[in-house]
mmCIF file of C-alpha atoms in Angstrom:
data_model
loop_
_atom_site.group_PDB
_atom_site.id
_atom_site.type_symbol
_atom_site.label_atom_id
_atom_site.label_comp_id
_atom_site.label_asym_id
_atom_site.label_seq_id
_atom_site.Cartn_x
_atom_site.Cartn_y
_atom_site.Cartn_z
ATOM 1 C CA UNK A 25 164.798 52.644 28.295
ATOM 2 C CA UNK A 26 162.672 53.052 30.757
ATOM 3 C CA UNK A 27 164.597 51.776 33.529
ATOM 4 C CA UNK A 28 162.801 52.732 36.648
ATOM 5 C CA UNK A 29 160.059 50.752 35.652
ATOM 6 C CA UNK A 30 161.634 47.564 36.774
ATOM 7 C CA UNK A 31 163.552 49.358 39.772
ATOM 8 C CA UNK A 32 160.749 49.981 42.117
ATOM 9 C CA UNK A 33 161.639 49.575 45.983
ATOM 10 C CA UNK A 34 159.583 46.697 46.807
ATOM 11 C CA UNK A 35 159.865 43.654 45.833
ATOM 12 C CA UNK A 36 157.863 39.973 45.257
ATOM 13 C CA UNK A 37 158.606 36.572 45.615
ATOM 14 C CA UNK A 38 160.240 35.117 42.679
ATOM 15 C CA UNK A 39 158.384 32.322 41.025
ATOM 16 C CA UNK A 40 160.257 29.417 39.170
ATOM 17 C CA UNK A 41 159.396 29.215 35.733
ATOM 18 C CA UNK A 42 158.960 25.660 34.385
ATOM 19 C CA UNK A 43 159.827 25.168 31.684
ATOM 20 C CA UNK A 44 162.052 27.938 31.166
ATOM 21 C CA UNK A 45 165.555 28.023 29.690
ATOM 22 C CA UNK A 46 167.661 31.478 29.148
ATOM 23 C CA UNK A 47 167.787 32.496 25.074
ATOM 24 C CA UNK A 48 170.835 31.683 23.970
ATOM 25 C CA UNK A 49 170.748 31.716 20.074
ATOM 26 C CA UNK A 50 172.309 34.773 19.620
ATOM 27 C CA UNK A 51 175.351 34.388 22.676
ATOM 28 C CA UNK A 52 178.977 34.208 21.385
ATOM 29 C CA UNK A 53 179.556 30.538 22.148
ATOM 30 C CA UNK A 54 183.734 31.297 22.344
ATOM 31 C CA UNK A 55 185.851 34.423 23.882
ATOM 32 C CA UNK A 56 188.343 35.159 21.127
ATOM 33 C CA UNK A 57 190.421 37.669 22.819
ATOM 34 C CA UNK A 58 191.959 35.667 26.111
ATOM 35 C CA UNK A 59 192.947 38.983 27.208
ATOM 36 C CA UNK A 60 189.699 40.613 27.613
ATOM 37 C CA UNK A 61 186.702 40.216 29.900
ATOM 38 C CA UNK A 62 183.730 38.485 28.539
ATOM 39 C CA UNK A 63 180.629 40.644 28.826
ATOM 40 C CA UNK A 64 176.734 40.229 28.406
ATOM 41 C CA UNK A 65 174.462 43.762 28.775
ATOM 42 C CA UNK A 66 170.927 43.571 30.185
ATOM 43 C CA UNK A 67 168.353 46.072 29.538
ATOM 44 C CA UNK A 68 165.580 46.649 31.750
ATOM 45 C CA UNK A 69 162.352 48.618 31.409
ATOM 46 C CA UNK A 70 158.679 48.738 30.261
ATOM 47 C CA UNK A 71 159.358 48.474 26.585
ATOM 48 C CA UNK A 72 155.683 49.804 25.945
ATOM 49 C CA UNK A 73 156.232 49.673 22.850
ATOM 50 C CA UNK A 74 159.956 48.934 22.231
ATOM 51 C CA UNK A 75 161.442 52.105 19.873
ATOM 52 C CA UNK A 76 164.530 52.768 17.780
ATOM 53 C CA UNK A 77 165.595 54.214 21.013
ATOM 54 C CA UNK A 78 165.807 51.193 22.791
ATOM 55 C CA UNK A 79 167.900 49.313 20.093
ATOM 56 C CA UNK A 80 170.039 52.532 19.185
ATOM 57 C CA UNK A 81 171.345 52.200 23.437
ATOM 58 C CA UNK A 82 172.666 48.943 22.420
ATOM 59 C CA UNK A 83 174.211 49.906 19.516
ATOM 60 C CA UNK A 84 175.454 52.816 21.823
ATOM 61 C CA UNK A 85 176.905 50.534 24.426
ATOM 62 C CA UNK A 86 178.287 48.254 21.876
ATOM 63 C CA UNK A 87 180.242 50.776 20.220
ATOM 64 C CA UNK A 88 181.799 52.287 23.334
ATOM 65 C CA UNK A 89 182.903 48.375 24.221
ATOM 66 C CA UNK A 90 184.751 47.778 21.136
ATOM 67 C CA UNK A 91 186.660 51.141 21.522
ATOM 68 C CA UNK A 92 187.516 51.075 24.902
ATOM 69 C CA UNK A 93 189.119 47.302 24.259
ATOM 70 C CA UNK A 94 188.361 45.924 27.670
ATOM 71 C CA UNK A 95 185.533 43.735 27.179
ATOM 72 C CA UNK A 96 184.848 41.230 24.538
ATOM 73 C CA UNK A 97 180.704 41.769 23.975
ATOM 74 C CA UNK A 98 178.980 38.148 23.886
ATOM 75 C CA UNK A 99 175.661 38.985 23.679
ATOM 76 C CA UNK A 100 172.679 41.462 24.913
ATOM 77 C CA UNK A 101 169.211 41.149 26.433
ATOM 78 C CA UNK A 102 166.102 43.133 26.621
ATOM 79 C CA UNK A 103 164.158 42.247 30.051
ATOM 80 C CA UNK A 104 160.853 43.726 29.819
ATOM 81 C CA UNK A 105 159.048 44.296 32.988
ATOM 82 C CA UNK A 106 156.416 42.335 34.529
ATOM 83 C CA UNK A 107 152.742 43.306 34.126
ATOM 84 C CA UNK A 108 152.579 43.343 37.784
ATOM 85 C CA UNK A 109 154.237 46.865 37.815
ATOM 86 C CA UNK A 110 151.460 49.495 38.462
ATOM 87 C CA UNK A 111 151.966 52.006 35.288
ATOM 88 C CA UNK A 112 149.490 52.908 32.640
ATOM 89 C CA UNK A 113 150.026 52.785 29.552
ATOM 90 C CA UNK A 114 151.675 49.036 30.160
ATOM 91 C CA UNK A 115 150.496 46.773 27.479
ATOM 92 C CA UNK A 116 150.556 43.063 28.607
ATOM 93 C CA UNK A 117 153.547 41.673 28.908
ATOM 94 C CA UNK A 118 153.201 38.763 26.222
ATOM 95 C CA UNK A 119 152.493 41.698 23.436
ATOM 96 C CA UNK A 120 155.748 43.523 25.306
ATOM 97 C CA UNK A 121 157.773 40.335 24.419
ATOM 98 C CA UNK A 122 156.918 39.977 21.336
ATOM 99 C CA UNK A 123 157.039 43.204 20.178
ATOM 100 C CA UNK A 124 160.913 43.167 21.161
ATOM 101 C CA UNK A 125 161.456 39.611 19.635
ATOM 102 C CA UNK A 126 160.324 41.592 16.494
ATOM 103 C CA UNK A 127 162.563 44.503 16.877
ATOM 104 C CA UNK A 128 165.467 42.365 17.575
ATOM 105 C CA UNK A 129 164.557 39.436 14.772
ATOM 106 C CA UNK A 130 167.180 41.146 12.597
ATOM 107 C CA UNK A 131 170.193 41.578 15.469
ATOM 108 C CA UNK A 132 172.657 39.357 15.375
ATOM 109 C CA UNK A 133 173.598 39.309 19.080
ATOM 110 C CA UNK A 134 170.630 41.031 20.722
ATOM 111 C CA UNK A 135 168.149 38.674 22.336
ATOM 112 C CA UNK A 136 165.258 38.804 24.950
ATOM 113 C CA UNK A 137 164.613 37.161 27.916
ATOM 114 C CA UNK A 138 161.069 36.557 28.815
ATOM 115 C CA UNK A 139 161.606 35.835 32.936
ATOM 116 C CA UNK A 140 161.259 39.247 34.451
ATOM 117 C CA UNK A 141 158.019 40.195 32.440
ATOM 118 C CA UNK A 142 156.439 36.469 33.299
ATOM 119 C CA UNK A 143 156.460 37.137 36.926
ATOM 120 C CA UNK A 144 153.333 37.839 38.675
ATOM 121 C CA UNK A 145 155.016 40.627 40.327
ATOM 122 C CA UNK A 146 157.846 43.734 39.626
ATOM 123 C CA UNK A 147 161.371 42.350 40.427
ATOM 124 C CA UNK A 148 164.055 44.737 41.476
ATOM 125 C CA UNK A 149 166.645 45.077 39.189
ATOM 126 C CA UNK A 150 169.239 43.923 41.421
ATOM 127 C CA UNK A 151 167.129 40.381 41.292
ATOM 128 C CA UNK A 152 166.957 40.292 37.898
ATOM 129 C CA UNK A 153 170.851 40.909 37.250
ATOM 130 C CA UNK A 154 171.202 38.097 39.702
ATOM 131 C CA UNK A 155 168.620 35.992 37.579
ATOM 132 C CA UNK A 156 171.147 36.188 34.671
ATOM 133 C CA UNK A 157 174.191 35.787 36.708
ATOM 134 C CA UNK A 158 172.664 32.274 37.881
ATOM 135 C CA UNK A 159 171.772 31.281 34.383
ATOM 136 C CA UNK A 160 174.839 32.181 32.421
ATOM 137 C CA UNK A 161 177.369 31.219 35.127
ATOM 138 C CA UNK A 162 175.762 29.587 38.147
ATOM 139 C CA UNK A 163 173.909 26.067 38.612
ATOM 140 C CA UNK A 164 171.203 27.064 36.016
ATOM 141 C CA UNK A 165 173.734 27.506 33.380
ATOM 142 C CA UNK A 166 175.117 23.797 34.239
ATOM 143 C CA UNK A 167 177.641 22.520 31.493
ATOM 144 C CA UNK A 168 176.969 25.912 29.626
ATOM 145 C CA UNK A 169 178.378 28.138 32.519
ATOM 146 C CA UNK A 170 180.687 30.600 31.226
ATOM 147 C CA UNK A 171 182.117 31.124 27.917
ATOM 148 C CA UNK A 172 184.512 28.804 26.314
ATOM 149 C CA UNK A 173 188.428 30.110 25.917
ATOM 150 C CA UNK A 174 190.924 28.799 23.281
ATOM 151 C CA UNK A 175 192.867 26.930 25.621
ATOM 152 C CA UNK A 176 189.177 24.844 26.597
ATOM 153 C CA UNK A 177 188.820 26.471 29.707
ATOM 154 C CA UNK A 178 185.424 28.535 30.913
ATOM 155 C CA UNK A 179 185.372 31.624 31.841
ATOM 156 C CA UNK A 180 182.895 33.556 33.783
ATOM 157 C CA UNK A 181 181.034 35.827 32.350
ATOM 158 C CA UNK A 182 180.559 39.417 33.734
ATOM 159 C CA UNK A 183 177.265 41.280 33.550
ATOM 160 C CA UNK A 184 176.185 44.933 32.861
ATOM 161 C CA UNK A 185 173.186 46.906 33.532
ATOM 162 C CA UNK A 186 172.637 49.339 30.523
ATOM 163 C CA UNK A 187 170.661 52.445 30.783
ATOM 164 C CA UNK A 188 169.660 55.924 29.906
ATOM 165 C CA UNK A 189 171.385 59.035 32.134
ATOM 166 C CA UNK A 190 167.462 59.258 33.599
ATOM 167 C CA UNK A 191 168.620 56.323 35.630
ATOM 168 C CA UNK A 192 171.250 58.144 37.246
ATOM 169 C CA UNK A 193 169.035 60.938 38.354
ATOM 170 C CA UNK A 194 166.516 58.139 39.832
ATOM 171 C CA UNK A 195 169.509 56.524 42.004
ATOM 172 C CA UNK A 196 168.884 59.861 44.311
ATOM 173 C CA UNK A 197 165.258 60.037 44.064
ATOM 174 C CA UNK A 198 162.907 59.781 47.090
ATOM 175 C CA UNK A 199 159.127 58.843 47.865
ATOM 176 C CA UNK A 200 157.227 60.509 50.622
ATOM 177 C CA UNK A 201 155.072 57.872 52.705
ATOM 178 C CA UNK A 202 153.317 58.962 55.919
ATOM 179 C CA UNK A 203 155.355 62.033 55.738
ATOM 180 C CA UNK A 204 158.905 60.112 55.781
ATOM 181 C CA UNK A 205 161.509 60.544 52.629
ATOM 182 C CA UNK A 206 161.806 56.948 51.605
ATOM 183 C CA UNK A 207 164.703 56.532 48.542
ATOM 184 C CA UNK A 208 163.075 54.637 45.453
ATOM 185 C CA UNK A 209 166.633 52.328 45.389
ATOM 186 C CA UNK A 210 167.768 50.399 48.223
ATOM 187 C CA UNK A 211 171.162 51.489 49.281
ATOM 188 C CA UNK A 212 171.933 47.348 49.020
ATOM 189 C CA UNK A 213 170.820 47.161 45.492
ATOM 190 C CA UNK A 214 172.849 50.122 44.586
ATOM 191 C CA UNK A 215 175.748 48.377 45.634
ATOM 192 C CA UNK A 216 174.935 45.076 43.988
ATOM 193 C CA UNK A 217 174.038 46.734 40.805
ATOM 194 C CA UNK A 218 176.807 49.133 40.860
ATOM 195 C CA UNK A 219 179.240 47.162 42.902
ATOM 196 C CA UNK A 220 178.696 43.713 41.704
ATOM 197 C CA UNK A 221 177.591 44.051 38.045
ATOM 198 C CA UNK A 222 178.292 47.825 36.880
ATOM 199 C CA UNK A 223 176.337 50.422 33.984
ATOM 200 C CA UNK A 224 176.475 51.735 31.192
ATOM 201 C CA UNK A 225 174.966 54.694 31.479
ATOM 202 C CA UNK A 226 173.793 56.300 28.029
ATOM 203 C CA UNK A 227 174.018 60.059 28.293
ATOM 204 C CA UNK A 228 170.477 61.736 27.433
ATOM 205 C CA UNK A 229 169.451 65.163 26.810
ATOM 206 C CA UNK A 230 169.415 67.157 30.018
ATOM 207 C CA UNK A 231 171.123 64.730 32.349
ATOM 208 C CA UNK A 232 174.340 65.823 33.510
ATOM 209 C CA UNK A 233 175.723 62.109 34.385
ATOM 210 C CA UNK A 234 179.426 63.499 35.242
ATOM 211 C CA UNK A 235 178.196 66.043 37.718
ATOM 212 C CA UNK A 236 175.854 63.221 39.444
ATOM 213 C CA UNK A 237 178.848 60.608 39.935
ATOM 214 C CA UNK A 238 180.179 63.382 41.731
ATOM 215 C CA UNK A 239 177.392 64.385 44.213
ATOM 216 C CA UNK A 240 175.944 60.847 44.475
ATOM 217 C CA UNK A 241 177.843 58.777 47.229
ATOM 218 C CA UNK A 242 176.771 54.963 45.987
ATOM 219 C CA UNK A 243 178.020 56.556 42.460
ATOM 220 C CA UNK A 244 181.326 58.133 43.564
ATOM 221 C CA UNK A 245 182.175 55.010 45.453
ATOM 222 C CA UNK A 246 181.381 52.700 42.577
ATOM 223 C CA UNK A 247 182.710 55.256 39.820
ATOM 224 C CA UNK A 248 184.860 52.626 38.081
ATOM 225 C CA UNK A 249 181.720 50.670 37.543
ATOM 226 C CA UNK A 250 179.947 53.065 35.770
ATOM 227 C CA UNK A 251 180.514 53.794 31.975
ATOM 228 C CA UNK A 252 179.338 56.849 30.870
ATOM 229 C CA UNK A 253 178.651 56.460 26.941
ATOM 230 C CA UNK A 254 178.122 59.424 24.873
ATOM 231 C CA UNK A 255 175.375 59.811 22.395
ATOM 232 C CA UNK A 256 176.537 61.990 19.582
ATOM 233 C CA UNK A 257 172.853 62.088 17.772
ATOM 234 C CA UNK A 258 170.903 62.532 20.412
ATOM 235 C CA UNK A 259 167.525 60.555 20.334
ATOM 236 C CA UNK A 260 164.756 61.129 22.460
ATOM 237 C CA UNK A 261 161.991 58.736 21.280
ATOM 238 C CA UNK A 262 159.467 58.493 24.061
ATOM 239 C CA UNK A 263 157.468 55.345 24.303
ATOM 240 C CA UNK A 264 154.962 57.332 26.198
ATOM 241 C CA UNK A 265 154.470 59.794 23.150
ATOM 242 C CA UNK A 266 154.719 56.983 20.523
ATOM 243 C CA UNK A 267 151.346 55.542 23.090
ATOM 244 C CA UNK A 268 149.644 58.939 22.516
ATOM 245 C CA UNK A 269 150.492 59.166 18.591
ATOM 246 C CA UNK A 270 148.784 55.920 18.439
ATOM 247 C CA UNK A 271 145.696 57.238 20.513
ATOM 248 C CA UNK A 272 145.277 60.300 18.381
ATOM 249 C CA UNK A 273 145.803 58.746 15.264
ATOM 250 C CA UNK A 274 149.092 60.098 14.284
ATOM 251 C CA UNK A 275 151.804 58.566 12.429
ATOM 252 C CA UNK A 276 154.432 56.751 13.886
ATOM 253 C CA UNK A 277 156.560 55.611 10.816
ATOM 254 C CA UNK A 278 160.405 55.724 11.194
ATOM 255 C CA UNK A 279 159.887 55.970 15.180
ATOM 256 C CA UNK A 280 159.943 52.385 15.653
ATOM 257 C CA UNK A 281 160.338 49.338 13.153
ATOM 258 C CA UNK A 282 157.795 48.140 10.873
ATOM 259 C CA UNK A 283 157.243 44.975 12.100
ATOM 260 C CA UNK A 284 156.448 46.281 15.605
ATOM 261 C CA UNK A 285 154.095 48.967 13.832
ATOM 262 C CA UNK A 286 152.376 46.157 12.120
ATOM 263 C CA UNK A 287 152.301 44.155 15.268
ATOM 264 C CA UNK A 288 150.552 47.646 17.317
ATOM 265 C CA UNK A 289 148.127 47.749 14.225
ATOM 266 C CA UNK A 290 147.389 44.055 14.096
ATOM 267 C CA UNK A 291 146.487 43.523 17.639
ATOM 268 C CA UNK A 292 144.725 47.031 18.183
ATOM 269 C CA UNK A 293 147.086 48.176 21.019
ATOM 270 C CA UNK A 294 147.367 51.536 22.681
ATOM 271 C CA UNK A 295 143.895 52.754 21.296
ATOM 272 C CA UNK A 296 142.437 53.367 24.704
ATOM 273 C CA UNK A 297 144.077 53.746 28.465
ATOM 274 C CA UNK A 298 144.590 50.517 29.973
ATOM 275 C CA UNK A 299 144.173 49.477 33.296
ATOM 276 C CA UNK A 300 147.857 50.447 35.330
ATOM 277 C CA UNK A 301 149.500 47.325 36.228
ATOM 278 C CA UNK A 302 146.841 44.744 34.479
ATOM 279 C CA UNK A 303 148.017 41.444 34.828
ATOM 280 C CA UNK A 304 145.664 40.214 31.558
ATOM 281 C CA UNK A 305 145.007 41.600 27.967
ATOM 282 C CA UNK A 306 144.011 40.585 24.537
ATOM 283 C CA UNK A 307 146.722 38.296 23.154
ATOM 284 C CA UNK A 308 144.892 35.656 21.008
ATOM 285 C CA UNK A 309 143.631 37.028 17.776
ATOM 286 C CA UNK A 310 140.238 36.201 18.835
ATOM 287 C CA UNK A 311 140.366 38.643 21.800
ATOM 288 C CA UNK A 312 141.524 41.218 19.680
ATOM 289 C CA UNK A 313 138.592 40.703 17.581
ATOM 290 C CA UNK A 314 136.348 41.030 20.618
ATOM 291 C CA UNK A 315 138.472 44.299 21.518
ATOM 292 C CA UNK A 316 138.386 46.102 17.958
ATOM 293 C CA UNK A 317 134.756 45.458 17.659
ATOM 294 C CA UNK A 318 133.709 46.961 21.038
ATOM 295 C CA UNK A 319 135.947 49.986 19.979
ATOM 296 C CA UNK A 320 133.983 50.368 16.860
ATOM 297 C CA UNK A 321 131.022 50.029 19.072
ATOM 298 C CA UNK A 322 132.043 52.802 21.631
ATOM 299 C CA UNK A 323 133.486 55.423 19.078
ATOM 300 C CA UNK A 324 130.823 54.584 16.106
ATOM 301 C CA UNK A 325 133.880 54.006 13.264
ATOM 302 C CA UNK A 326 132.294 52.800 10.151
ATOM 303 C CA UNK A 327 134.329 49.994 8.423
ATOM 304 C CA UNK A 328 134.473 46.400 7.798
ATOM 305 C CA UNK A 329 136.422 44.417 11.202
ATOM 306 C CA UNK A 330 137.572 41.679 9.052
ATOM 307 C CA UNK A 331 138.415 41.566 5.407
ATOM 308 C CA UNK A 332 135.767 39.670 4.380
ATOM 309 C CA UNK A 333 132.979 42.087 5.454
ATOM 310 C CA UNK A 334 132.059 45.112 3.930
ATOM 311 C CA UNK A 335 130.042 47.969 3.895
ATOM 312 C CA UNK A 336 128.053 47.025 7.124
ATOM 313 C CA UNK A 337 127.799 49.228 10.166
ATOM 314 C CA UNK A 338 129.954 49.303 13.110
ATOM 315 C CA UNK A 339 127.338 47.505 15.322
ATOM 316 C CA UNK A 340 126.561 44.629 12.966
ATOM 317 C CA UNK A 341 130.310 44.010 12.912
ATOM 318 C CA UNK A 342 130.756 43.554 16.595
ATOM 319 C CA UNK A 343 127.819 41.755 16.788
ATOM 320 C CA UNK A 344 129.257 39.418 13.930
ATOM 321 C CA UNK A 345 132.449 39.309 15.468
ATOM 322 C CA UNK A 346 131.702 38.217 18.701
ATOM 323 C CA UNK A 347 129.187 35.698 17.543
ATOM 324 C CA UNK A 348 131.850 34.033 16.017
ATOM 325 C CA UNK A 349 134.504 34.353 18.673
ATOM 326 C CA UNK A 350 131.196 32.061 20.559
ATOM 327 C CA UNK A 351 130.753 29.231 18.086
ATOM 328 C CA UNK A 352 134.460 28.907 18.163
ATOM 329 C CA UNK A 353 134.350 28.184 21.688
#
């Protein structure tokens, strides 16, 4: 997962979204084993687009949890980053939320929370985890706070971040501003993420997680809260490469779910470089028609823009699509 996308050092004010409810449709309603700790895992990232690697990371974390018998997994959440994150190739947040929903629709336990994505500015990961804490255990959870046990009592749910091994390396990263080295992560945030919540780290190719646990002070201090998940079948599918494949007209079949591929093609995503940190974007079908028509004009591609129009040059298609939308307005 592209976790660093939501891990910026700077923060913004949190916007209260009304109406908003944390999705709970796939959340396990009861704790079946009273000897285990109820757990929900959260994956933060850009998901532009979501790939099979992102889904596999949740599944690998689930296997680890079930094998080690300490926790009982109640559910998991994708938490896509806000469009306010300044990064090239970041699709409009509604697209990324929808793609994650499509990717997880056949899962019985993975959900998508749009809260972080809907914020105008980037939120620190510590803030995102506190948001889940509030909606699962705090005031916003109301009578649903915690999870119901067999004795009728409700127990607090443990929340944990799931991330790739590259996240570990970013904990020691610095930015140089005016000649001064400034840590990418606030030490106070690391204390919250590692000390209060904990982290499931999926090993990634080229990232020696265990060595880093020894060398980084915050990680070492909270090493009992960091769970390293071995990746037996290495999968390094990159969203960056997926976007490049699309732009170059190459196949992305079997790299991400078919329903996500269909959505990308239908909406015309990633065909051109989007402005970094854009906060608008084509989401409605009418807006997509205009975007695709403009692409045909720019690239001089012959072909119909709509099923009922055939044997027309690209300029004619573009004009007709735009005229249709103007009439509808």
